[in-house]
Amino acid sequence: MPRLTLGILALLYPWAAAAQSSGSPETAAAPAVRTVAVTVTDRELGIPLEGAELELTGAGMAAQKASTDEAGQASFKVPDPAPRMTLRASFPGYGDYRGTLPPSGGKIDVALSISDVIEGRELVVERSAPGKSDQKSGISVAMNREEMDTTANIGLVEDIMSSVGTLPGVGFTGGWNSMPSVRGGYPEEMGTVMDGVYMPYPWHWGGAFSIFNPYMVDAAKMSNGVFSARYGRAMSGLLEVTTLTPEPGQVRVEGGISTTSTDLFAQIPFSSSAALLIGGKVTYLESLALLNDYALRLVPPMSESIPTMPFIRDFYTKGSWAPSDTLKLSLNGFFGSDGVGVHSEASAEGVTTLADFDWLNLQGFLAADLRWMPADFAVVRLQGGWNNQTMDMSMYFDRFGERDYSAAFLDQFDGRTFFLLDGTTVAFSGQTGYTIPEGSLTFSGFSRQTLNQVQGKLETEFQAAKGHVLSLGAEEVFQVFRSKQEMKGWSEFETGADSAAYTAMEVSTDLEGNKTVDTALYGLWNFGSDTSLLSGELGLRAEHFFLWNRDYELNTYPVANPRATVQWRPRAGLTLSAGSGFFSMFPLDAVAAEDKYGIKSFEAGPNRAWFNVLGAELSFADSWSFRIETYYKQWFDRLYTAFWQDPDTLETRYAAKTDGTGYAAGFDLMLKRKTSRLWDGYLTYSFVTSQFLNPMDPPEEGMTDLSGDPLGRWYYPSFHRFHSMNLILNWKPARGLTFTAKARLASGTPKPKAGNIEMYAAVAEDGTVVEQYRRDESYDPDLRTELSCPVDLRVSFSNYYRNSKVRWEYYIGAEDVFVNLYSPKTNASFDPFTGEEQPDSDSADFGIGIPQISVGYKLSY
């Protein structure tokens, strides 16, 4: 009806004007007009914006355009009375707004804002939220920069995974771990792309944090449903990160300094069509060591126990160039490093234990993205990238000293004869203690792993008809993996039920040039839109995997992965969704495959999964929304490997199987209130049950595969949690003041069943008998660690410096504020030389044991 009314007015208005002027000169009157003055200001600063572009359109009249003067003012002449008219306002760096012209009055004030949805006097304005348009029920949940602002900018290392980890379907990970399980899948099954380019390992400190700095990210989308056939190399979730695109014609600077890090990013224009984003991060956790050693005076000094404090050094740049409306080129570059060095020295009852560990991780990538629109209905996209990952690790371990045997040990072993592996016998009689010389029982080594990845993608899409888009694409991912390891020391071999022999061990491997190629072709049909009654995507992705080196080849049959999703909107505010699809992925550890594993060509293929999801989403008034989704996933053709010691020949035997299977089922809920003036946030709840099976009969009782998973029985994976809940609340009691609370609750992960701590005799090659203790652990489906319930708090106050566009913010944050009152527990570890449980060794979340406080200051222009 509104469209019909506007159409009638458009037809009648010219005739009414003509009739009004058709009388005699004595009686004719000119049409009435009025002047509407528009003033455009910066909402936060109240300063006028010169050069703001205004456009006034209405039924039956030509569009009028104007630019504001140095006072931020412009004016329009409009009929009085006038038909419904729309005023649009835009200014570089600010959101674009649209509002209806009031039926009367001659003055309108428009307050533009960079990030807010606002209501001005007599003018309602609106804009779309950037980064949200790709969010779809049953497929993905997206967060833009504004929504991640409070939850990502908190903690020792600011990281968007702090926000992504609170989304529905994303499993709770615990302290110092950002690699989540998505809807029951293994963490390594989650794929990650940045600006469309695959990232093989986007993590710092072995997975503690991601490389995605909030200063460089514009939006993040977690596809926990049946995501598009456009992407592969993932089976349980796809994280798509979109970085900021530098805007030509404007300079922007953002930075922050806190107790542990400094960040600085700048957007620099080069011309009206080209600009550059450049910046980086430097951490300095040495501040924690100073606090520990000189303020708190805790023992041992942190500077001695951690000689190289954990560090991150990141550099990122992105350039964009748009020489025309139909051609756009962007280039990305990143170099990052992280590392840590740990030293421990402890003495107890005459025995000293030394341990040193050093870790260095280097990574970098270069990527290019070219988009060309040869016609209004077609787009061609070409992408290419190179990634490098180099991980260096070295370790040293030594135990030495003198210790008396316990009375229980002498009662059990005095008078016994022990056997070494070479058949030599050792008589144990009348001894009261043992001596281990320094350097005689050491273990040392280093490992270097390097991965180089080159990838390319060509995609074209065109609009076949209104609401129907077809896409075709091809991509190639080529990897070269090298692993070099040297380990030297001592290893234990059982020689009896209560005895073992120390045997010198030296391992040296140099796996050079393992190469893999992942080739994929895909086709998509997208129909409908976000506002149509029916929309969705049908796609087919075909993939082929091949691995080879100088002595070994592993070829596979191609696999086809059809996928389909559909969204139905029977009424305004309600979306029903359904999806089903197949996914495949070459296991990450398969890049280290060798002939000794016994895998033959065409006998193995990629891991595969079949995923199904049903969902519904409701949008209410006042920016409220509610989403519910349920799903079922089936795994098959899973690869798992194992090795064990032959008890007769003492040779190491290997096995690799591809008959692994598994399933996951669950549902997710999300209640959300979008960004608003006083308060906003969301509540999520996820339930999942996930079990896997490695059918191989274990050669030894209780034996596991290389990942530590049981053989020959169904099991819950080590990361599995039945329940996860997240509450994010932002309260804004005054302008510029924000209180943020992030509370999480998760049930426990599987806990092994701990057996009794048993005493045994370990015999060195020189005949020394050492009193030692061990404890067997076995899988138990009924045991779990305790609940995890960390709470993070953040308070920030921000404003603009007077008469400027420089925004400042002070904040203080605290992670896991109640850790001293409660932390989840698991089995405690014990000293293998005394059998005594070690104090404070039963943490299940591996946090640092105290609230992590961060204080900082941010600037942006």
Short mmCIF file of N, CA and C in Angstrom, two decimals, residues 416-513:
data_model
loop_
_atom_site.label_atom_id
_atom_site.label_comp_id
_atom_site.label_asym_id
_atom_site.label_seq_id
_atom_site.Cartn_x
_atom_site.Cartn_y
_atom_site.Cartn_z
N ARG A 416 67.56 -58.84 45.30
CA ARG A 416 67.10 -59.17 43.96
C ARG A 416 68.22 -59.03 42.94
N THR A 417 68.05 -59.73 41.81
CA THR A 417 68.96 -59.62 40.68
C THR A 417 68.19 -59.04 39.50
N PHE A 418 68.77 -58.02 38.85
CA PHE A 418 68.11 -57.35 37.74
C PHE A 418 68.87 -57.62 36.43
N PHE A 419 68.18 -57.50 35.33
CA PHE A 419 68.75 -57.75 34.01
C PHE A 419 68.75 -56.45 33.20
N LEU A 420 69.87 -56.21 32.53
CA LEU A 420 69.94 -55.14 31.55
C LEU A 420 69.54 -55.67 30.18
N LEU A 421 69.36 -54.78 29.23
CA LEU A 421 68.88 -55.19 27.91
C LEU A 421 69.88 -56.06 27.16
N ASP A 422 71.17 -55.90 27.47
CA ASP A 422 72.17 -56.72 26.79
C ASP A 422 72.38 -58.07 27.47
N GLY A 423 71.55 -58.39 28.48
CA GLY A 423 71.64 -59.66 29.17
C GLY A 423 72.50 -59.64 30.42
N THR A 424 73.19 -58.51 30.68
CA THR A 424 74.02 -58.40 31.88
C THR A 424 73.13 -58.42 33.12
N THR A 425 73.62 -59.09 34.18
CA THR A 425 72.87 -59.14 35.44
C THR A 425 73.48 -58.18 36.45
N VAL A 426 72.65 -57.61 37.30
CA VAL A 426 73.07 -56.69 38.35
C VAL A 426 72.49 -57.19 39.66
N ALA A 427 73.37 -57.50 40.61
CA ALA A 427 72.92 -57.96 41.94
C ALA A 427 72.74 -56.76 42.85
N PHE A 428 71.61 -56.73 43.53
CA PHE A 428 71.30 -55.62 44.44
C PHE A 428 71.20 -56.19 45.85
N SER A 429 72.20 -55.85 46.69
CA SER A 429 72.20 -56.41 48.03
C SER A 429 73.04 -55.55 48.95
N GLY A 430 72.49 -55.21 50.12
CA GLY A 430 73.22 -54.51 51.16
C GLY A 430 73.45 -53.04 50.92
N GLN A 431 72.86 -52.44 49.91
CA GLN A 431 73.05 -51.03 49.62
C GLN A 431 72.01 -50.19 50.37
N THR A 432 72.42 -49.00 50.77
CA THR A 432 71.51 -48.13 51.51
C THR A 432 71.09 -46.88 50.72
N GLY A 433 71.75 -46.59 49.62
CA GLY A 433 71.44 -45.41 48.82
C GLY A 433 72.10 -45.49 47.47
N TYR A 434 71.87 -44.46 46.64
CA TYR A 434 72.45 -44.43 45.31
C TYR A 434 72.96 -43.04 45.00
N THR A 435 73.89 -42.99 44.04
CA THR A 435 74.46 -41.73 43.58
C THR A 435 74.34 -41.64 42.06
N ILE A 436 73.84 -40.49 41.60
CA ILE A 436 73.76 -40.22 40.15
C ILE A 436 74.69 -39.06 39.86
N PRO A 437 75.82 -39.29 39.17
CA PRO A 437 76.74 -38.20 38.87
C PRO A 437 76.09 -37.17 37.94
N GLU A 438 76.50 -35.92 38.10
CA GLU A 438 75.97 -34.86 37.25
C GLU A 438 76.37 -35.11 35.80
N GLY A 439 75.42 -35.02 34.91
CA GLY A 439 75.66 -35.23 33.49
C GLY A 439 75.54 -36.66 33.03
N SER A 440 75.28 -37.60 33.95
CA SER A 440 75.19 -39.00 33.54
C SER A 440 73.78 -39.42 33.18
N LEU A 441 72.79 -38.65 33.60
CA LEU A 441 71.41 -39.00 33.32
C LEU A 441 70.71 -37.78 32.71
N THR A 442 71.19 -37.38 31.55
CA THR A 442 70.68 -36.18 30.88
C THR A 442 69.80 -36.57 29.68
N PHE A 443 68.99 -35.61 29.30
CA PHE A 443 68.21 -35.74 28.07
C PHE A 443 68.23 -34.39 27.40
N SER A 444 68.65 -34.33 26.16
CA SER A 444 68.75 -33.06 25.46
C SER A 444 68.40 -33.26 23.99
N GLY A 445 68.07 -32.16 23.36
CA GLY A 445 67.76 -32.26 21.94
C GLY A 445 67.17 -30.97 21.40
N PHE A 446 66.96 -30.97 20.10
CA PHE A 446 66.32 -29.83 19.47
C PHE A 446 65.47 -30.33 18.31
N SER A 447 64.52 -29.49 17.91
CA SER A 447 63.64 -29.83 16.81
C SER A 447 63.37 -28.57 16.00
N ARG A 448 63.43 -28.69 14.71
CA ARG A 448 63.09 -27.58 13.81
C ARG A 448 62.13 -28.10 12.75
N GLN A 449 60.99 -27.44 12.65
CA GLN A 449 60.00 -27.81 11.65
C GLN A 449 59.68 -26.57 10.81
N THR A 450 59.73 -26.76 9.50
CA THR A 450 59.50 -25.65 8.58
C THR A 450 58.43 -26.04 7.57
N LEU A 451 57.47 -25.16 7.40
CA LEU A 451 56.40 -25.38 6.43
C LEU A 451 56.31 -24.16 5.52
N ASN A 452 56.41 -24.40 4.23
CA ASN A 452 56.19 -23.36 3.23
C ASN A 452 54.94 -23.71 2.43
N GLN A 453 54.08 -22.74 2.23
CA GLN A 453 52.82 -22.97 1.52
C GLN A 453 52.63 -21.90 0.46
N VAL A 454 52.31 -22.34 -0.74
CA VAL A 454 51.99 -21.45 -1.85
C VAL A 454 50.59 -21.80 -2.32
N GLN A 455 49.76 -20.79 -2.51
CA GLN A 455 48.37 -21.04 -2.89
C GLN A 455 47.91 -20.04 -3.93
N GLY A 456 46.96 -20.49 -4.74
CA GLY A 456 46.37 -19.63 -5.75
C GLY A 456 44.93 -20.00 -5.99
N LYS A 457 44.10 -19.01 -6.28
CA LYS A 457 42.69 -19.24 -6.52
C LYS A 457 42.20 -18.30 -7.63
N LEU A 458 41.42 -18.87 -8.55
CA LEU A 458 40.77 -18.09 -9.60
C LEU A 458 39.28 -18.36 -9.51
N GLU A 459 38.50 -17.29 -9.41
CA GLU A 459 37.06 -17.43 -9.26
C GLU A 459 36.35 -16.40 -10.11
N THR A 460 35.26 -16.82 -10.69
CA THR A 460 34.42 -15.89 -11.43
C THR A 460 32.98 -16.12 -11.03
N GLU A 461 32.24 -15.04 -10.91
CA GLU A 461 30.82 -15.14 -10.60
C GLU A 461 30.06 -14.14 -11.46
N PHE A 462 28.86 -14.55 -11.85
CA PHE A 462 28.05 -13.68 -12.69
C PHE A 462 26.59 -13.88 -12.36
N GLN A 463 25.84 -12.82 -12.57
CA GLN A 463 24.41 -12.83 -12.28
C GLN A 463 23.67 -13.33 -13.51
N ALA A 464 23.14 -14.56 -13.36
CA ALA A 464 22.42 -15.16 -14.48
C ALA A 464 21.05 -14.54 -14.65
N ALA A 465 20.42 -14.17 -13.55
CA ALA A 465 19.11 -13.49 -13.55
C ALA A 465 19.00 -12.78 -12.21
N LYS A 466 17.98 -11.96 -12.08
CA LYS A 466 17.82 -11.23 -10.83
C LYS A 466 17.68 -12.20 -9.67
N GLY A 467 18.58 -12.07 -8.67
CA GLY A 467 18.52 -12.94 -7.51
C GLY A 467 19.19 -14.28 -7.71
N HIS A 468 19.89 -14.50 -8.83
CA HIS A 468 20.55 -15.77 -9.10
C HIS A 468 21.99 -15.50 -9.54
N VAL A 469 22.94 -15.97 -8.76
CA VAL A 469 24.36 -15.75 -9.03
C VAL A 469 25.05 -17.10 -9.13
N LEU A 470 25.80 -17.31 -10.20
CA LEU A 470 26.56 -18.53 -10.41
C LEU A 470 28.04 -18.23 -10.22
N SER A 471 28.76 -19.16 -9.58
CA SER A 471 30.19 -18.99 -9.34
C SER A 471 30.93 -20.26 -9.73
N LEU A 472 32.09 -20.08 -10.33
CA LEU A 472 32.98 -21.18 -10.67
C LEU A 472 34.37 -20.81 -10.19
N GLY A 473 35.09 -21.81 -9.66
CA GLY A 473 36.41 -21.50 -9.16
C GLY A 473 37.33 -22.70 -9.16
N ALA A 474 38.62 -22.41 -9.11
CA ALA A 474 39.65 -23.44 -9.01
C ALA A 474 40.73 -22.92 -8.09
N GLU A 475 41.28 -23.82 -7.28
CA GLU A 475 42.36 -23.40 -6.38
C GLU A 475 43.39 -24.51 -6.23
N GLU A 476 44.59 -24.09 -5.93
CA GLU A 476 45.71 -25.01 -5.74
C GLU A 476 46.46 -24.58 -4.49
N VAL A 477 46.75 -25.54 -3.61
CA VAL A 477 47.55 -25.28 -2.41
C VAL A 477 48.71 -26.26 -2.41
N PHE A 478 49.92 -25.72 -2.43
CA PHE A 478 51.14 -26.53 -2.49
C PHE A 478 51.95 -26.29 -1.22
N GLN A 479 52.35 -27.38 -0.56
CA GLN A 479 53.10 -27.28 0.69
C GLN A 479 54.40 -28.07 0.60
N VAL A 480 55.44 -27.53 1.23
CA VAL A 480 56.71 -28.23 1.39
C VAL A 480 57.03 -28.24 2.88
N PHE A 481 57.21 -29.44 3.43
CA PHE A 481 57.42 -29.60 4.86
C PHE A 481 58.79 -30.21 5.11
N ARG A 482 59.50 -29.68 6.09
CA ARG A 482 60.78 -30.24 6.48
C ARG A 482 60.84 -30.34 7.99
N SER A 483 61.35 -31.45 8.47
CA SER A 483 61.48 -31.67 9.91
C SER A 483 62.86 -32.24 10.20
N LYS A 484 63.55 -31.58 11.12
CA LYS A 484 64.86 -32.06 11.55
C LYS A 484 64.88 -32.12 13.07
N GLN A 485 65.22 -33.30 13.61
CA GLN A 485 65.22 -33.49 15.05
C GLN A 485 66.45 -34.29 15.47
N GLU A 486 66.97 -33.93 16.61
CA GLU A 486 68.06 -34.68 17.24
C GLU A 486 67.78 -34.77 18.73
N MET A 487 67.63 -35.96 19.24
CA MET A 487 67.38 -36.21 20.65
C MET A 487 68.40 -37.22 21.17
N LYS A 488 68.96 -36.91 22.34
CA LYS A 488 69.99 -37.78 22.91
C LYS A 488 69.78 -37.86 24.41
N GLY A 489 69.83 -39.05 24.94
CA GLY A 489 69.66 -39.20 26.37
C GLY A 489 69.44 -40.63 26.76
N TRP A 490 68.51 -40.82 27.67
CA TRP A 490 68.23 -42.13 28.22
C TRP A 490 66.75 -42.41 28.13
N SER A 491 66.45 -43.66 27.90
CA SER A 491 65.05 -44.08 27.85
C SER A 491 64.88 -45.33 28.70
N GLU A 492 63.68 -45.52 29.23
CA GLU A 492 63.39 -46.67 30.07
C GLU A 492 62.70 -47.76 29.27
N PHE A 493 63.12 -49.02 29.51
CA PHE A 493 62.44 -50.17 28.95
C PHE A 493 62.11 -51.13 30.09
N GLU A 494 60.88 -51.59 30.10
CA GLU A 494 60.47 -52.51 31.16
C GLU A 494 61.19 -53.85 30.99
N THR A 495 61.74 -54.34 32.10
CA THR A 495 62.39 -55.65 32.12
C THR A 495 61.66 -56.62 33.05
N GLY A 496 60.60 -56.14 33.66
CA GLY A 496 59.81 -56.97 34.56
C GLY A 496 58.63 -56.19 35.07
N ALA A 497 57.80 -56.82 35.90
CA ALA A 497 56.60 -56.15 36.40
C ALA A 497 56.94 -54.96 37.27
N ASP A 498 58.10 -55.01 37.97
CA ASP A 498 58.48 -53.92 38.86
C ASP A 498 59.92 -53.48 38.63
N SER A 499 60.40 -53.63 37.40
CA SER A 499 61.78 -53.23 37.11
C SER A 499 61.88 -52.70 35.69
N ALA A 500 62.89 -51.87 35.48
CA ALA A 500 63.14 -51.28 34.17
C ALA A 500 64.63 -51.04 34.02
N ALA A 501 65.07 -50.85 32.78
CA ALA A 501 66.48 -50.60 32.51
C ALA A 501 66.63 -49.29 31.76
N TYR A 502 67.58 -48.44 32.23
CA TYR A 502 67.94 -47.24 31.50
C TYR A 502 68.82 -47.65 30.31
N THR A 503 68.49 -47.17 29.15
CA THR A 503 69.25 -47.48 27.95
C THR A 503 69.53 -46.19 27.19
N ALA A 504 70.78 -46.05 26.75
CA ALA A 504 71.14 -44.86 25.98
C ALA A 504 70.31 -44.81 24.70
N MET A 505 69.84 -43.60 24.38
CA MET A 505 68.97 -43.41 23.23
C MET A 505 69.44 -42.20 22.45
N GLU A 506 69.50 -42.35 21.15
CA GLU A 506 69.86 -41.23 20.29
C GLU A 506 69.03 -41.32 19.02
N VAL A 507 68.27 -40.27 18.75
CA VAL A 507 67.39 -40.23 17.59
C VAL A 507 67.76 -39.03 16.74
N SER A 508 67.91 -39.27 15.46
CA SER A 508 68.22 -38.19 14.53
C SER A 508 67.39 -38.40 13.27
N THR A 509 66.54 -37.44 12.96
CA THR A 509 65.72 -37.53 11.75
C THR A 509 65.89 -36.26 10.94
N ASP A 510 65.87 -36.42 9.66
CA ASP A 510 65.97 -35.29 8.75
C ASP A 510 65.03 -35.57 7.58
N LEU A 511 63.76 -35.21 7.78
CA LEU A 511 62.74 -35.43 6.77
C LEU A 511 62.71 -34.19 5.89
N GLU A 512 63.26 -34.34 4.70
CA GLU A 512 63.42 -33.18 3.84
C GLU A 512 62.55 -33.28 2.60
N GLY A 513 61.80 -32.23 2.36
CA GLY A 513 61.14 -32.12 1.08
C GLY A 513 59.83 -32.87 0.95
#
